[in-house]
Coordinates of C-alpha atoms in Angstrom, one line a residue:
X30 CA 0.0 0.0 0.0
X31 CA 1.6 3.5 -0.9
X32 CA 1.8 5.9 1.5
X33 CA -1.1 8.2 2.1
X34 CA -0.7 11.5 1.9
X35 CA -2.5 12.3 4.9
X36 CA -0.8 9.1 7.6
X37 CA -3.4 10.3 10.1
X38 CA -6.7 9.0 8.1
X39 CA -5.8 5.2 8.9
X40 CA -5.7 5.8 12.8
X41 CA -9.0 5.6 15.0
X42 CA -9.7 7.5 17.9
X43 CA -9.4 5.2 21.1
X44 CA -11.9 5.1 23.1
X45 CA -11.9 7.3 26.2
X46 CA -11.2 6.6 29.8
X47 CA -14.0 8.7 31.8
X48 CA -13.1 9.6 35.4
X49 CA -14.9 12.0 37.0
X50 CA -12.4 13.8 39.1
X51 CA -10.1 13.8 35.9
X52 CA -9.9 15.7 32.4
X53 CA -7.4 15.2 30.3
X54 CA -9.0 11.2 30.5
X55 CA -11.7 11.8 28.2
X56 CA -10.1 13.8 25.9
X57 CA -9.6 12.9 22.5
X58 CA -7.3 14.0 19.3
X59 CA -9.9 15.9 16.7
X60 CA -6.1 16.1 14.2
X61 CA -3.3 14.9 14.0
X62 CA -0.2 16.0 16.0
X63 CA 2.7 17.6 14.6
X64 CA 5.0 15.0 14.4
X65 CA 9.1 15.6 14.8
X66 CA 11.7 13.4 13.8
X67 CA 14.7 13.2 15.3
X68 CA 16.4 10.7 13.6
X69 CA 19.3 12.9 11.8
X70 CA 20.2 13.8 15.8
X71 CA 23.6 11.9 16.2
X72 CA 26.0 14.6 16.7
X73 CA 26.1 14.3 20.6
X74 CA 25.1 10.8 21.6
X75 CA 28.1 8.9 21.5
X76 CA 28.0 6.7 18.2
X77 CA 31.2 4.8 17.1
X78 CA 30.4 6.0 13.4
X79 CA 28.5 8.9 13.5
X80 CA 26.6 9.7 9.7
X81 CA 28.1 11.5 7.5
X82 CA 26.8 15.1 5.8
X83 CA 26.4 13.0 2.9
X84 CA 24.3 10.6 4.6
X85 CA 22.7 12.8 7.0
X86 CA 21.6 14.8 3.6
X87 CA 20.2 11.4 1.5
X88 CA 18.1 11.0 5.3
X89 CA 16.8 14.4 5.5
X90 CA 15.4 14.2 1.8
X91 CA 14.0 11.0 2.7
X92 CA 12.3 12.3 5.8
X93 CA 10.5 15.7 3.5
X94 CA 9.5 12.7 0.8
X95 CA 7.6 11.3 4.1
X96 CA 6.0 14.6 4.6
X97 CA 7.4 15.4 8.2
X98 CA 7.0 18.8 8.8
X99 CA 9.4 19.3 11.7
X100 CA 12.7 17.7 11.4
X101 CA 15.6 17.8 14.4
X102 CA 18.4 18.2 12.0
X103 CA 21.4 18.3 14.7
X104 CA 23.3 19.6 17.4
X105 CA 25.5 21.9 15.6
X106 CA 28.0 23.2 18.4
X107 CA 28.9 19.4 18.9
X108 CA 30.5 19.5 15.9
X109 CA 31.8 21.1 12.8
X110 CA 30.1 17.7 10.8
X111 CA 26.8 19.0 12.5
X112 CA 26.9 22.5 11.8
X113 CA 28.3 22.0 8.5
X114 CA 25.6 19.8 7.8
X115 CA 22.9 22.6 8.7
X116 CA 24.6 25.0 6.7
X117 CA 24.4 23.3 3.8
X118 CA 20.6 22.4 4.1
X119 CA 20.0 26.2 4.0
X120 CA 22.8 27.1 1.6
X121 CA 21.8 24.9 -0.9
X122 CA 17.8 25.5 -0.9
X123 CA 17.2 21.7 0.5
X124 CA 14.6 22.5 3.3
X125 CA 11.0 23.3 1.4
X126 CA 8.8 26.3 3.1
X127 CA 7.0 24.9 5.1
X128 CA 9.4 22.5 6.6
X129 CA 10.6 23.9 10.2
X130 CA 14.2 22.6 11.3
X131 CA 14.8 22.5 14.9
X132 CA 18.2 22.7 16.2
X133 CA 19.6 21.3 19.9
X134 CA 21.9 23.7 22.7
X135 CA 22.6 23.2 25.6
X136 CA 22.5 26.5 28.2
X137 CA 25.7 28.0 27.7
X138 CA 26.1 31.1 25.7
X139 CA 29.1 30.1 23.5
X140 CA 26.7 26.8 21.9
X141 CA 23.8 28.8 21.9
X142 CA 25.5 31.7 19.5
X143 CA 27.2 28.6 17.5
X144 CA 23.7 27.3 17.3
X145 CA 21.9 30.6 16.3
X146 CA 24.9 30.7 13.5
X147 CA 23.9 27.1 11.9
X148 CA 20.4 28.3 11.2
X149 CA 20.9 31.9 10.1
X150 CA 19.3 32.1 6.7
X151 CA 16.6 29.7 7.3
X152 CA 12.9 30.1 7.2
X153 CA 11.9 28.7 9.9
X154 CA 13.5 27.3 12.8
X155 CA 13.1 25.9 16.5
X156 CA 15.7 26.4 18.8
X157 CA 15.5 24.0 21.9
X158 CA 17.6 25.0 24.9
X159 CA 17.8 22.3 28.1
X160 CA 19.5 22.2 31.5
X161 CA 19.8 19.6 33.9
X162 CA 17.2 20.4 37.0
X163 CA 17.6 17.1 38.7
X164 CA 18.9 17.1 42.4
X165 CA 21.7 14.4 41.0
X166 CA 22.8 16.9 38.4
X167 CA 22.0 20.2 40.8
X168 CA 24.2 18.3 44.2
X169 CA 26.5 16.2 42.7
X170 CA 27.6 17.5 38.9
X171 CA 26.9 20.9 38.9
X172 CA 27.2 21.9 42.6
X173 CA 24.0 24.4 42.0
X174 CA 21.4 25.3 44.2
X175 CA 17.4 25.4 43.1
X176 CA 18.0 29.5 43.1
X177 CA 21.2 29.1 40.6
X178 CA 19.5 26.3 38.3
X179 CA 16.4 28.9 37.8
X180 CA 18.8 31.6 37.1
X181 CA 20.9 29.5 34.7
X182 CA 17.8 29.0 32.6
X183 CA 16.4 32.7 32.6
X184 CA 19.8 34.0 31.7
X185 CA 20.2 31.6 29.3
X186 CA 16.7 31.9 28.1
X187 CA 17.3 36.0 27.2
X188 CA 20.5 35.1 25.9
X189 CA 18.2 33.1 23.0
X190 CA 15.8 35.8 22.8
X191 CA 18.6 38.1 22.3
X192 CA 20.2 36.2 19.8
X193 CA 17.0 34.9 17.6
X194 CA 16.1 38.5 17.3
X195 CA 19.4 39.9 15.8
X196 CA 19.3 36.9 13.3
X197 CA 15.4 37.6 12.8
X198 CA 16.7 40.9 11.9
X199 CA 19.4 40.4 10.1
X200 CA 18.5 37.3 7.3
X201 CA 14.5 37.1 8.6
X202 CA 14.9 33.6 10.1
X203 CA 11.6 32.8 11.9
X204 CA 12.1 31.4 15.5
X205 CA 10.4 29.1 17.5
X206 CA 12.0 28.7 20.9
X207 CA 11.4 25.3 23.5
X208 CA 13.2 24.9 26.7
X209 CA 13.3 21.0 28.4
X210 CA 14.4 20.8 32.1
X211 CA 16.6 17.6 31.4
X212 CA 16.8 15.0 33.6
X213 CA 12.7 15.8 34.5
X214 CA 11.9 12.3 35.5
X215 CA 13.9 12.6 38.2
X216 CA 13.4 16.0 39.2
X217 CA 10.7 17.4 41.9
X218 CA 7.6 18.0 39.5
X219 CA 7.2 21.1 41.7
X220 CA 11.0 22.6 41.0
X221 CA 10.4 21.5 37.1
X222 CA 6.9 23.6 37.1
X223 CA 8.9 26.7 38.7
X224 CA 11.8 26.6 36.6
X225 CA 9.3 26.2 32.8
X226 CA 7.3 29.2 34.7
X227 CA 10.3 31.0 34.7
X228 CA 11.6 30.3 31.2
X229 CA 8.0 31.3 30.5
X230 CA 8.3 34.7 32.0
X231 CA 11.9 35.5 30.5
X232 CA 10.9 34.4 26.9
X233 CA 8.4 36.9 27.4
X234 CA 6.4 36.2 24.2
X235 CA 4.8 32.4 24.7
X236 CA 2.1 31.3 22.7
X237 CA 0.2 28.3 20.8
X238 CA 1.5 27.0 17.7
X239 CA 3.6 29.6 15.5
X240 CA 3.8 32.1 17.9
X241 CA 6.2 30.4 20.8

């Protein structure tokens, strides 16, 4: 069978679990999601052989013939393979309009300007910036307290804003920004609220869809 078009018109609703005391239970999906693929991601995670720009290029093309919509093309500050690879997505006219790349930093300024730099020129792009929040990571590897993780993120955070803007600016590169606290199954669900409330508040310009 060829591939549809549309993926999402072979899938079924489920059927919903109703609990009174509970909401998000019953809900159901009216559309599809927006689906991301992260497969071209191997910059930072340790292979023996990571792909090549010529491989990670045959994947990418394979991945707009499926019709993903959002593709996680690297980690560009982990290496010049990565970065190089972004740059020539955009150089060479590969990514269609209404394809978003999204691009991985961790919070440190230095990879989040190397990161901004990969993507100048594109159309569209979402910039996801992460920090370990977990009391392992906070105690033990980073030797930060609650107040110092928060502030980590904000500054970090308005580093990103600061940064998307001037490349908005400059070659009209349309920015989506997401911030993860890493390590969040193992952080306080109450610490991981405050600290994405705080991101929040120093992004300054949240919204639904486009507009985040």
């Amino acid at each position: 069978m060829p591939m549809l078009a549309d993926p999402s018109q072979k899938y079924k609703p489920y059927t919903p679990l109703v609990l009174k005391d509970r909401q998000w239970p019953s809900k159901t999906f009216t559309k599809a999601p927006i689906w991301l693929s992260t497969d071209l991601r191997d910059g930072n995670q340790a292979l023996a052989n990571p792909m090549t720009i010529e491989q990670k290029t045959l994947f990418f093309r394979e991945l707009i013939k499926c019709g993903v919509k959002q593709i996680e093309v690297a980690y560009p500050a982990a290496s010049d393979t990565d970065f190089n690879f972004v740059r020539g997505l955009i150089e060479n006219n590969e990514i269609p309009d209404d394809v978003w790349i999204q691009v991985l930093t961790p919070a440190r300024e230095d990879l989040i300007k190397r990161t901004v730099d990969s993507v100048a020129g594109a159309k569209h792009a979402i910039l996801h910036m992460y920090n370990a929040t977990s009391p392992l990571f906070r105690d033990v590897v980073f030797r930060n307290s609650k107040e110092q993780t928060v502030e980590l993120a904000v500054k970090h955070t308005k580093i990103v804003r600061q940064l998307t803007e001037e490349c908005t600016a400059k070659y009209g590169t349309k920015f989506i920004y997401e911030y993860s606290p890493e390590t969040f199954t193992q952080s306080e669900p109450e610490f991981a609220l405050e600290i994405c409330e705080a991101v929040k508040t120093a992004w300054g310009k949240a919204g639904l869809g486009e507009e985040r």
